[in-house]
Short mmCIF file of C-alpha atoms and ligand atoms in Angstrom, two decimals:
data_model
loop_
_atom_site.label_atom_id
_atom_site.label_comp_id
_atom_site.label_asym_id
_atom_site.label_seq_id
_atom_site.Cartn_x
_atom_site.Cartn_y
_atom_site.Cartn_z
CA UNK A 1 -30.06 -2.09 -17.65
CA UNK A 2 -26.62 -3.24 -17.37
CA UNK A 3 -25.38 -0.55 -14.41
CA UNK A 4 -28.85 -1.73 -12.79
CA UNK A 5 -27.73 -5.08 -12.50
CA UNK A 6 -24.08 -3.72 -11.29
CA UNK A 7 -25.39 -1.94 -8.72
CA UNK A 8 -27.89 -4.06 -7.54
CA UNK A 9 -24.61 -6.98 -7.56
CA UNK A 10 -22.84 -4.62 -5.53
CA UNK A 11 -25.53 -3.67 -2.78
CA UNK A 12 -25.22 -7.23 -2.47
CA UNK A 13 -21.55 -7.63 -2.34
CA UNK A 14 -21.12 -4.32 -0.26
CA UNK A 15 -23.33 -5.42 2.45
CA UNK A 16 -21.00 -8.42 3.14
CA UNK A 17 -17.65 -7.32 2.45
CA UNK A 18 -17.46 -3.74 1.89
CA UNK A 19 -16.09 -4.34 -1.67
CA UNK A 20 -17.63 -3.09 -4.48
CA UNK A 21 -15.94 -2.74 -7.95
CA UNK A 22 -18.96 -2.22 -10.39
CA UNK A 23 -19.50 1.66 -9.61
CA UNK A 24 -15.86 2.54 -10.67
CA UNK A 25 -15.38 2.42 -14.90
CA UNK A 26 -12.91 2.25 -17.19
CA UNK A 27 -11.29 6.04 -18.36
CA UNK A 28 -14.12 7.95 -16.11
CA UNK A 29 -12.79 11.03 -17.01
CA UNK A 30 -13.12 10.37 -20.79
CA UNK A 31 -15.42 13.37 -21.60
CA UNK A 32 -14.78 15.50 -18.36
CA UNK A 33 -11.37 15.54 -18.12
CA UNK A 34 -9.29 13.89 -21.28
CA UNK A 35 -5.82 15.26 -20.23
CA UNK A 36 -6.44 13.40 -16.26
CA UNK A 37 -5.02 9.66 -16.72
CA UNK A 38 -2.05 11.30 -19.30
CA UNK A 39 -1.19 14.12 -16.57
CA UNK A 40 -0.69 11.97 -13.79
CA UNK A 41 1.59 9.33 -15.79
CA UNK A 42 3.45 12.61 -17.06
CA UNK A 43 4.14 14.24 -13.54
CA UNK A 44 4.61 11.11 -12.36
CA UNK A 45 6.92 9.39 -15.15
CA UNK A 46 9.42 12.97 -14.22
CA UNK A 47 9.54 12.60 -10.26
CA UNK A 48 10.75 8.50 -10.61
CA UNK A 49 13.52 9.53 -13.28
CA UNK A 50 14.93 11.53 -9.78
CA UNK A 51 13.26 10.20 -7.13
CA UNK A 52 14.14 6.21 -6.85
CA UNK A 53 12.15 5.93 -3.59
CA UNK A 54 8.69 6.82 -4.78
CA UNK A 55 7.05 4.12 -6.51
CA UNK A 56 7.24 2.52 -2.70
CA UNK A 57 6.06 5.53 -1.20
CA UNK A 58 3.04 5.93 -3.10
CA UNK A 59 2.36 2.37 -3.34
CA UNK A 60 2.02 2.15 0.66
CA UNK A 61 0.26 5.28 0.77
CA UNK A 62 -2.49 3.66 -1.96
CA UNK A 63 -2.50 0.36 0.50
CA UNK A 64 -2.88 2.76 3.84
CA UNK A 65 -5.82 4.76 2.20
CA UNK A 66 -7.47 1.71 1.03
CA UNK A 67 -7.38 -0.07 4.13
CA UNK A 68 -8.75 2.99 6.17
CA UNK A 69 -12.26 4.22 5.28
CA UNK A 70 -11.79 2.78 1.43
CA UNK A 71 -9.96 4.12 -0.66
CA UNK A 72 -11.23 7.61 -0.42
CA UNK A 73 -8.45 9.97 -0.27
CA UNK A 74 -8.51 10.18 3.74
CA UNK A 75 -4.79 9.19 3.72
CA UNK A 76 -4.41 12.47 1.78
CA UNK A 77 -6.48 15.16 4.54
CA UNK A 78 -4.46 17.15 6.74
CA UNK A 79 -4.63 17.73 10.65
CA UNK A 80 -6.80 20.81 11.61
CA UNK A 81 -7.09 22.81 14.71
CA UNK A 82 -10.12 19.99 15.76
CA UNK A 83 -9.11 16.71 14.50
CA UNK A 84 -5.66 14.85 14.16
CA UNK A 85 -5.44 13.29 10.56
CA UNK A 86 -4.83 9.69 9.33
CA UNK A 87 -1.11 10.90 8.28
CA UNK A 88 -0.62 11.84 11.93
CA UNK A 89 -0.98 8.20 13.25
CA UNK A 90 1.94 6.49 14.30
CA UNK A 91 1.79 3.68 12.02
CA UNK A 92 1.81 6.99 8.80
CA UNK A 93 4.63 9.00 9.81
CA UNK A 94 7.01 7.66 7.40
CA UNK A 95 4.59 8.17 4.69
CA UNK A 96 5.94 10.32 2.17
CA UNK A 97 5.61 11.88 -1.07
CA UNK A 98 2.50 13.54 -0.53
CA UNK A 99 3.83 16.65 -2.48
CA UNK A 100 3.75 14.60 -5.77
CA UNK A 101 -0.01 14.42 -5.05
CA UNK A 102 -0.81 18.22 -4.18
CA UNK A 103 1.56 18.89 -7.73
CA UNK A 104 -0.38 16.56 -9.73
CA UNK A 105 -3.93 17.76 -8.27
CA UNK A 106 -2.81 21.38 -9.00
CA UNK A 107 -1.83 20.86 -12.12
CA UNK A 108 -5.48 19.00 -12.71
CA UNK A 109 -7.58 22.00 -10.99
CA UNK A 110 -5.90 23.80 -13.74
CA UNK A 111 -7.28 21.91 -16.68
CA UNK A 112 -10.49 20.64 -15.29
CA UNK A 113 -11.26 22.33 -12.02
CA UNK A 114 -13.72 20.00 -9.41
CA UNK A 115 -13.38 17.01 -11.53
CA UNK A 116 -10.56 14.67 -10.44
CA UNK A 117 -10.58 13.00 -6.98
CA UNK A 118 -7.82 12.86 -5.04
CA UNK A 119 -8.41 9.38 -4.15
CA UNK A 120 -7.82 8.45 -8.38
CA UNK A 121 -5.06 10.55 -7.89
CA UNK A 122 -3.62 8.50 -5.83
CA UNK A 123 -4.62 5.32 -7.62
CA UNK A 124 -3.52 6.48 -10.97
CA UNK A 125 -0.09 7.77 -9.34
CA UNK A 126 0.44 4.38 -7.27
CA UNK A 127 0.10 2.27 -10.40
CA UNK A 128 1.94 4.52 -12.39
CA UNK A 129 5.22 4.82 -9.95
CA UNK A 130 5.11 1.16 -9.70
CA UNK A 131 5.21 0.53 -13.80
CA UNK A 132 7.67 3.11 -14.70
CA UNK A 133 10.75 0.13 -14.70
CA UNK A 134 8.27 -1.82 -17.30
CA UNK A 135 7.06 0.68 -19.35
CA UNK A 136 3.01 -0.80 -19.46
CA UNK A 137 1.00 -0.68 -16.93
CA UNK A 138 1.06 -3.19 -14.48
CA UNK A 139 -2.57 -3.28 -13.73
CA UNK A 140 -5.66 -1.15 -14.22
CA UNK A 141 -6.81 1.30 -12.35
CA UNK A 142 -10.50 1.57 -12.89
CA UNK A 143 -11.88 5.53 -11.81
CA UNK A 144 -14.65 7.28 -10.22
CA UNK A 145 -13.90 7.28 -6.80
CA UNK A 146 -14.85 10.27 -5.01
CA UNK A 147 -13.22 12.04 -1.75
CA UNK A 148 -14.24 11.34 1.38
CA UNK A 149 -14.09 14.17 4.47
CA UNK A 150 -13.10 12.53 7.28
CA UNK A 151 -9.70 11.37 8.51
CA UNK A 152 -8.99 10.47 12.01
CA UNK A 153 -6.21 9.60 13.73
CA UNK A 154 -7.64 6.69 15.70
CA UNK A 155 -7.99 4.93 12.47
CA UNK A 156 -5.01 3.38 11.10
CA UNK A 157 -4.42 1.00 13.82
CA UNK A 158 -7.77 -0.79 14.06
CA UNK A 159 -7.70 -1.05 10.41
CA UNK A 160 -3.92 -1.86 9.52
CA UNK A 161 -1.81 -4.92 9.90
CA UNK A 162 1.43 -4.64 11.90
CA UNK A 163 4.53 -6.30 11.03
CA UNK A 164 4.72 -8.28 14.44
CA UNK A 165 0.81 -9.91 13.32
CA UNK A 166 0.84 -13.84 13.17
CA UNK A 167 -0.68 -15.83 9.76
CA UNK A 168 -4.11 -16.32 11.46
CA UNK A 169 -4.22 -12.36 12.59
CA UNK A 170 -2.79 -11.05 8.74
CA UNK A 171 -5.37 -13.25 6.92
CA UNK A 172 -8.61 -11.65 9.66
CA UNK A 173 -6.90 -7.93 8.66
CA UNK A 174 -7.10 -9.19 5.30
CA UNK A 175 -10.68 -10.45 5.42
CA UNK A 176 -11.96 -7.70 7.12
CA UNK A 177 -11.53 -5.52 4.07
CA UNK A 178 -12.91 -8.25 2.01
CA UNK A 179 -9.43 -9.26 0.62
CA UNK A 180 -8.68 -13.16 0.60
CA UNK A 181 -5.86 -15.52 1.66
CA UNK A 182 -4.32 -14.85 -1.99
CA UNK A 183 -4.56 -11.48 -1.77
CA UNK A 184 -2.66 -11.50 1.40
CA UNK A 185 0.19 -13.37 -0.30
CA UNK A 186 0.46 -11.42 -3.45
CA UNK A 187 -0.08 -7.75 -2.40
CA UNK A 188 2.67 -8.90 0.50
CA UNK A 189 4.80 -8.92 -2.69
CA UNK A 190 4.90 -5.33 -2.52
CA UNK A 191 7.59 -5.47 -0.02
CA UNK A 192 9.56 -6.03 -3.40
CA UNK A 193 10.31 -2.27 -3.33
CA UNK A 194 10.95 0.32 -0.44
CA UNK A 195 12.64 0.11 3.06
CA UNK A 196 11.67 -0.54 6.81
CA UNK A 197 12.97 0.77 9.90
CA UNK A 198 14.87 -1.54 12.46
CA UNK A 199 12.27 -0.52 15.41
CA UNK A 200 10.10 -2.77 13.88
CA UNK A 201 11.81 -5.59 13.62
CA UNK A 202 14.55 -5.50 15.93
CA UNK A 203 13.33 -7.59 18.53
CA UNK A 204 13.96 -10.62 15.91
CA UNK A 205 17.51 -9.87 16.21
CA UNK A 206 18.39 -9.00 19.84
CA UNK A 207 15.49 -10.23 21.90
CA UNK A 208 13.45 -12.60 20.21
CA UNK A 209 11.82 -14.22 23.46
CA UNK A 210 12.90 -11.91 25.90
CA UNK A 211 15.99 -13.98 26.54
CA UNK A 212 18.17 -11.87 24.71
CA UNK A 213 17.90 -14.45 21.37
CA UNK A 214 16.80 -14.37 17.48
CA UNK A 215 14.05 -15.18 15.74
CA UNK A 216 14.73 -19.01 14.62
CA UNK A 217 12.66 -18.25 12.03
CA UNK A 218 15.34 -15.57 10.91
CA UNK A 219 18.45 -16.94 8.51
CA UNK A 220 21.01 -16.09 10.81
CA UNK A 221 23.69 -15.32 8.21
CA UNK A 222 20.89 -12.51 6.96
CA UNK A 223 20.34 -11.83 10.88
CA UNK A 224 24.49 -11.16 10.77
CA UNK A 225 24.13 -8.68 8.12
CA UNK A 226 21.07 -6.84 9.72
CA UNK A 227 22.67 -6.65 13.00
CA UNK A 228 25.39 -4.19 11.06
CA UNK A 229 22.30 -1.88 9.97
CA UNK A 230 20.89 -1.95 13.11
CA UNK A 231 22.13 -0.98 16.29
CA UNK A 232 21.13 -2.73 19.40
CA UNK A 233 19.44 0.15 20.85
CA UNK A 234 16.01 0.64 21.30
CA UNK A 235 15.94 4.28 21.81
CA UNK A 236 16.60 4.33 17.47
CA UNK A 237 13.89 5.07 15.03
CA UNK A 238 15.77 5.93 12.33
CA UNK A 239 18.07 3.52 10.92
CA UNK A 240 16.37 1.69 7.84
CA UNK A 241 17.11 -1.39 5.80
CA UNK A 242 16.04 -2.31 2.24
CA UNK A 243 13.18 -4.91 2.36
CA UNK A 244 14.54 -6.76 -0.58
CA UNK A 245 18.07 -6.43 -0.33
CA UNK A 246 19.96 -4.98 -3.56
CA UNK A 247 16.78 -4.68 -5.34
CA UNK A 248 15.07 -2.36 -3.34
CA UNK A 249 13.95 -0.17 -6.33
CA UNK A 250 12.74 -2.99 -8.44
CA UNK A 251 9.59 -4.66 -8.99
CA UNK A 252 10.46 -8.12 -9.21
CA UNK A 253 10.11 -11.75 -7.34
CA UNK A 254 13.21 -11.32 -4.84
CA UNK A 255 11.16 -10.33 -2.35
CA UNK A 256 9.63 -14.18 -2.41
CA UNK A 257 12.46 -16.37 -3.07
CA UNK A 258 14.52 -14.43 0.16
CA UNK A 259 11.15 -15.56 2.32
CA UNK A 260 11.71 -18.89 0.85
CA UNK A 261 15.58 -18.51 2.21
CA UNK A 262 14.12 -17.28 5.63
CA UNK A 263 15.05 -13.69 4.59
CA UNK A 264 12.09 -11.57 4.93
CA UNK A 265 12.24 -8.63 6.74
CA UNK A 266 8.96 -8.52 9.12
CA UNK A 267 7.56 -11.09 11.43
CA UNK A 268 4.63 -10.56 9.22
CA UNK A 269 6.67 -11.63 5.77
CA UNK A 270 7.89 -14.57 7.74
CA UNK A 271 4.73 -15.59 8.69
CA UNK A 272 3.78 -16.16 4.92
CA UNK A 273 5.63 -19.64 4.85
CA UNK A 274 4.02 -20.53 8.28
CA UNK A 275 1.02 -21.96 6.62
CA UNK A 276 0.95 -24.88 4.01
CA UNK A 277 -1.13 -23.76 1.38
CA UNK A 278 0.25 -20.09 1.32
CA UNK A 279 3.75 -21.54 1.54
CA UNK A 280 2.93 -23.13 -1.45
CA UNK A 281 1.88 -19.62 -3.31
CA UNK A 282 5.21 -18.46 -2.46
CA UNK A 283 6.68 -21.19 -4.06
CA UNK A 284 4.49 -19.97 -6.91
CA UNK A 285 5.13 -16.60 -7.37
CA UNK A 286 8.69 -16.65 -7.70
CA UNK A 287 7.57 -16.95 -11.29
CA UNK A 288 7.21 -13.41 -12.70
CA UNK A 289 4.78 -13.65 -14.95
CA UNK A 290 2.56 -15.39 -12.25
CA UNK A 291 3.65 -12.55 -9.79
CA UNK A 292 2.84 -9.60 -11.83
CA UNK A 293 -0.26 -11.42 -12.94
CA UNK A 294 -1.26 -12.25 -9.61
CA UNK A 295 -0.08 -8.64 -8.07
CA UNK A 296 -2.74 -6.75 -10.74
CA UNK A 297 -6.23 -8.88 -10.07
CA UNK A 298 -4.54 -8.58 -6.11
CA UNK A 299 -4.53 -4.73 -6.88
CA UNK A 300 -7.17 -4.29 -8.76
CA UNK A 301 -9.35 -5.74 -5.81
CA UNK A 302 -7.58 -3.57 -3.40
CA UNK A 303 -8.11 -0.23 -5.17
CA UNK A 304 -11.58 -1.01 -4.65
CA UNK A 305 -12.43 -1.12 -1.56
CA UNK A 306 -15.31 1.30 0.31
CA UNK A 307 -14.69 3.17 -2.73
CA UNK A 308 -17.26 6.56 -2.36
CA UNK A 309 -18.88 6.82 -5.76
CA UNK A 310 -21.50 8.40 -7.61
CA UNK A 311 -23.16 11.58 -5.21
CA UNK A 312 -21.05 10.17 -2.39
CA UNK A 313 -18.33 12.24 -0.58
CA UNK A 314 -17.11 15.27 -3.10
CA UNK A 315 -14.21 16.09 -5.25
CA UNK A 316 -11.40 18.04 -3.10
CA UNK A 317 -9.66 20.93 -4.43
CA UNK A 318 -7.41 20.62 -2.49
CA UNK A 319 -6.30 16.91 -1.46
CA UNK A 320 -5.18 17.92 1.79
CA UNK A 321 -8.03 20.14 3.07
CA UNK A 322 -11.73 18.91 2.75
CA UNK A 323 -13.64 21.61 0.88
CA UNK A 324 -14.95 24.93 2.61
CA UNK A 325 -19.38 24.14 2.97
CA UNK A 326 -19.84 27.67 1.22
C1 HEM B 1 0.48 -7.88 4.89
C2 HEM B 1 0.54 -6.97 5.82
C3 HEM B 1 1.54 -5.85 5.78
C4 HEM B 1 2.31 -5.45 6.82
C5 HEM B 1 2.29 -6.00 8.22
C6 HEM B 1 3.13 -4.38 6.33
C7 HEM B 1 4.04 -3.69 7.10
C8 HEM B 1 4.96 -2.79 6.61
C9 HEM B 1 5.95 -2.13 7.38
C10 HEM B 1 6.14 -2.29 8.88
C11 HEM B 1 6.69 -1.35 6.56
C12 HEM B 1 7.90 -0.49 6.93
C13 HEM B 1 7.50 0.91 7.24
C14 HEM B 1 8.67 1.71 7.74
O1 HEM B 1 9.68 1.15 8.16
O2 HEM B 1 8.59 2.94 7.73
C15 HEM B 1 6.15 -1.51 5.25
C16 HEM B 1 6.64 -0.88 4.14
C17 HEM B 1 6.06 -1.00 2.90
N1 HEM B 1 4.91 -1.67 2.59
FE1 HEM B 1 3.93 -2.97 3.77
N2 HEM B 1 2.86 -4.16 5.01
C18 HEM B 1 1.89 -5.02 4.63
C19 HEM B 1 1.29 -5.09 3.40
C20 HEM B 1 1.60 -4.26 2.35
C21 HEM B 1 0.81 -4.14 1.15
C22 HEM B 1 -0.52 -4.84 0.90
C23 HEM B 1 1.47 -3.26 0.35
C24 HEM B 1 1.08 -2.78 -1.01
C25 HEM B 1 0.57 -3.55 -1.94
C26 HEM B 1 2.65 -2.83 1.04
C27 HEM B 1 3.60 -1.99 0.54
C28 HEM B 1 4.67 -1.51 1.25
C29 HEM B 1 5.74 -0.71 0.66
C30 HEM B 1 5.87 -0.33 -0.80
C31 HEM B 1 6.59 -0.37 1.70
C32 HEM B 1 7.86 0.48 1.60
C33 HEM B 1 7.53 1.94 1.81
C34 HEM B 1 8.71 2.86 1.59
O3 HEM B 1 9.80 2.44 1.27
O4 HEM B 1 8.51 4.09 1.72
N3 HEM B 1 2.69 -3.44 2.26
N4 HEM B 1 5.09 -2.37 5.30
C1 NAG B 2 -0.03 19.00 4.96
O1 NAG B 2 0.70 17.92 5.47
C2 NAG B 2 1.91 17.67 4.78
C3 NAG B 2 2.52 16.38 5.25
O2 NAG B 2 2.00 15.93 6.46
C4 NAG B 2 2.84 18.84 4.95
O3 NAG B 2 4.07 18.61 4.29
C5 NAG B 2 2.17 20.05 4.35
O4 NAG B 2 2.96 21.19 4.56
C6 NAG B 2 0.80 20.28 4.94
N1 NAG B 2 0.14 21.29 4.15
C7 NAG B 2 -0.39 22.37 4.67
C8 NAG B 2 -0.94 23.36 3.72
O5 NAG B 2 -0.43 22.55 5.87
C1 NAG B 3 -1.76 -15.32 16.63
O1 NAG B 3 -1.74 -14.17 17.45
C2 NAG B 3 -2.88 -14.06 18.30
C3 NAG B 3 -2.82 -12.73 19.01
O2 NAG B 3 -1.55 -12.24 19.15
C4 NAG B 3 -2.91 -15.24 19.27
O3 NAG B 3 -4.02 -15.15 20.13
C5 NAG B 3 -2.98 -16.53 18.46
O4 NAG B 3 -2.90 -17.65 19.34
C6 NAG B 3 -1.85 -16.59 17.44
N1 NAG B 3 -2.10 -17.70 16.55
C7 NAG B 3 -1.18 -18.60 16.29
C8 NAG B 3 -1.59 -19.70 15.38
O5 NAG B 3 -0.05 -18.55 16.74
C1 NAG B 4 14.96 -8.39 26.51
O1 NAG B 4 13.58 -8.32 26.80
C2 NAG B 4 13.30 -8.49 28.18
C3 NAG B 4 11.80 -8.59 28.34
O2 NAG B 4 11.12 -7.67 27.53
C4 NAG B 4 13.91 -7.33 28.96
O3 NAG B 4 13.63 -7.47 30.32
C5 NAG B 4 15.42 -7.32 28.71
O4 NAG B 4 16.02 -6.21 29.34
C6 NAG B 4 15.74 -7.31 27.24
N1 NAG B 4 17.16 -7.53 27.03
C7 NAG B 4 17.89 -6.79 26.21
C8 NAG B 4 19.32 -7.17 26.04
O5 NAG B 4 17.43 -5.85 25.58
#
């Protein structure tokens, strides 16, 4: 009676947004696969302890699957001889990490072969990197998505915001996928942890206009300091930056009171404090408890949508290669 109701809710709800939360559950691997949420935080608690850098990685690589197709796993699917892959795009090529994955799913195929989805994988592993530094987890991660089997190339960049999008463009990308003004503002928080690349943002520091000048909109102290990490030369895709300068490995609220300074990184961060009301949520969430509060219903309604459940899609054996028909 109860899952009748869900699912009729969430014909409703899927027609108009594409969201749907009521198919996934609590622990879905309970019976089928008791070792499958302790696995992942094990495999995953080891690689952190050496591998500062990954709790970003796997957090954007949650956000890039989610945002293309739902989050079915298509981030995860490898180019074949027909078809270039999500990971291929442009926008994915400093995606990394996917290793940790393929260990993790390996070491599941082991103890319950067919059963966990690549795509909880991923969700599980995301949430899991993220909360190491706390020690809890930061937010649940309801299961039962299943794999999708397509992953295209073309994809990412109808689908994903780009750090040069204005307020009015980040909040359509945002509402596309069913995700709110909020949601825009919170899960932008996740530029707490990780790096970016100068190419995208250089043109705030050496040609703003075209005329040779900085973004305005840039603290030009900050601009100073970025201009020593970043060479004025466009041929370089290399050279990186923390996002949220000396705590680049924490989850914390840095990454909003350096907006508030006129230190975020992106065009896109800046353009947080370019609207009233969402200026005002920044002002908010400098509060942790209101951030990491905020940052788990934000999550929790991002790890859900287009999910593939019940018949839909399969369960990969492998999370890079959709499985052989036979
Ligand atoms: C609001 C629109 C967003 C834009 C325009 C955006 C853009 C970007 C860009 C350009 C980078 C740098 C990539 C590179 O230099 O290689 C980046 C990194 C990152 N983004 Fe976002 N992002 C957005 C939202 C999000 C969301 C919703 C999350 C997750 C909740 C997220 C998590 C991250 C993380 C963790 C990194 C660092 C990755 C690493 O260090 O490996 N971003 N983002
Ligand atoms: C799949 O792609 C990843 C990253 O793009 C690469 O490291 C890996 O070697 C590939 N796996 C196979 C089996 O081709
Ligand atoms: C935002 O960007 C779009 C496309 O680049 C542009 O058409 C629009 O006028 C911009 N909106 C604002 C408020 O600047
Ligand atoms: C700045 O941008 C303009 C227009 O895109 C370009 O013509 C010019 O060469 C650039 N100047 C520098 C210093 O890169």
């Amino acid at each position: 009676m109860k899952t009748k109701l869900i699912l009729l809710a969430c014909v409703a709800v899927l027609g108009f947004l594409g969201v749907c939360q009521g198919l996934l559950t609590k622990n879905f691997y309970k019976n089928s696969c008791p070792s499958a949420e302790s696995t992942v935080n094990q495999i995953i608690s080891q690689r952190v302890l050496t591998n500062p850098s990954l709790p970003a990685r796997l957090l954007r690589m949650h956000f890039h699957d989610c945002f293309v197709r739902g989050c079915d796993g298509s981030i995860l699917l490898n180019s074949t001889a027909n078809s270039i892959a999500e990971k291929d795009a442009l926008i994915n090529l400093n995606l990394a990490s996917f290793d940790v994955i393929d260990e993790i799913k390996a070491a599941l195929e082991t103890a319950c072969p067919r059963t966990v989805s690549c795509s909880d994988i991923l969700a599980l592993a995301a949430r899991d990197a993220v909360s190491f530094q706390y020690n809890r987890n930061l937010w649940v991660v309801l299961t039962g998505r299943r794999d999708g089997t397509v992953s295209l190339a073309s994809e990412p960049p109808l689908n994903l915001p780009t750090p040069d999008m204005n307020f009015t463009r980040l909040k359509q990308n945002f509402a596309n996928k069913g995700l709110s003004q909020q949601d825009l503002i919170v899960l932008s928080g996740g530029h707490t942890i990780g790096i970016g690349h100068c190419f995208l943002f250089r043109s705030r520091l050496y040609n703003f206009t075209g005329n040779g000048d900085q973004d305005p909109s840039l603290d030009p102290t900050y601009a100073t300091f970025l201009k020593t990490q970043c060479p004025n030369d466009n041929t370089d895709f290399v050279s990186s930056v923390e996002m949220d300068p000396a705590s680049s490995t924490n989850v914390d609220t840095n990454y909003y009171s350096n907006l508030l300074q006129k230190k975020g990184l992106f065009s896109s961060d800046a353009a947080l404090l370019t609207n009233n009301d969402a200026r005002n949520a920044v002002i908010q969430l400098v509060k942790i408890d209101r951030f990491l509060n905020a940052f788990a219903n934000s999550m929790e309604r991002m790890g859900a949508i287009g999910v593939l459940t019940g018949t839909a899609g399969q369960i990969r054996e492998k999370c890079w290669l959709v499985n052989s028909s036979t």
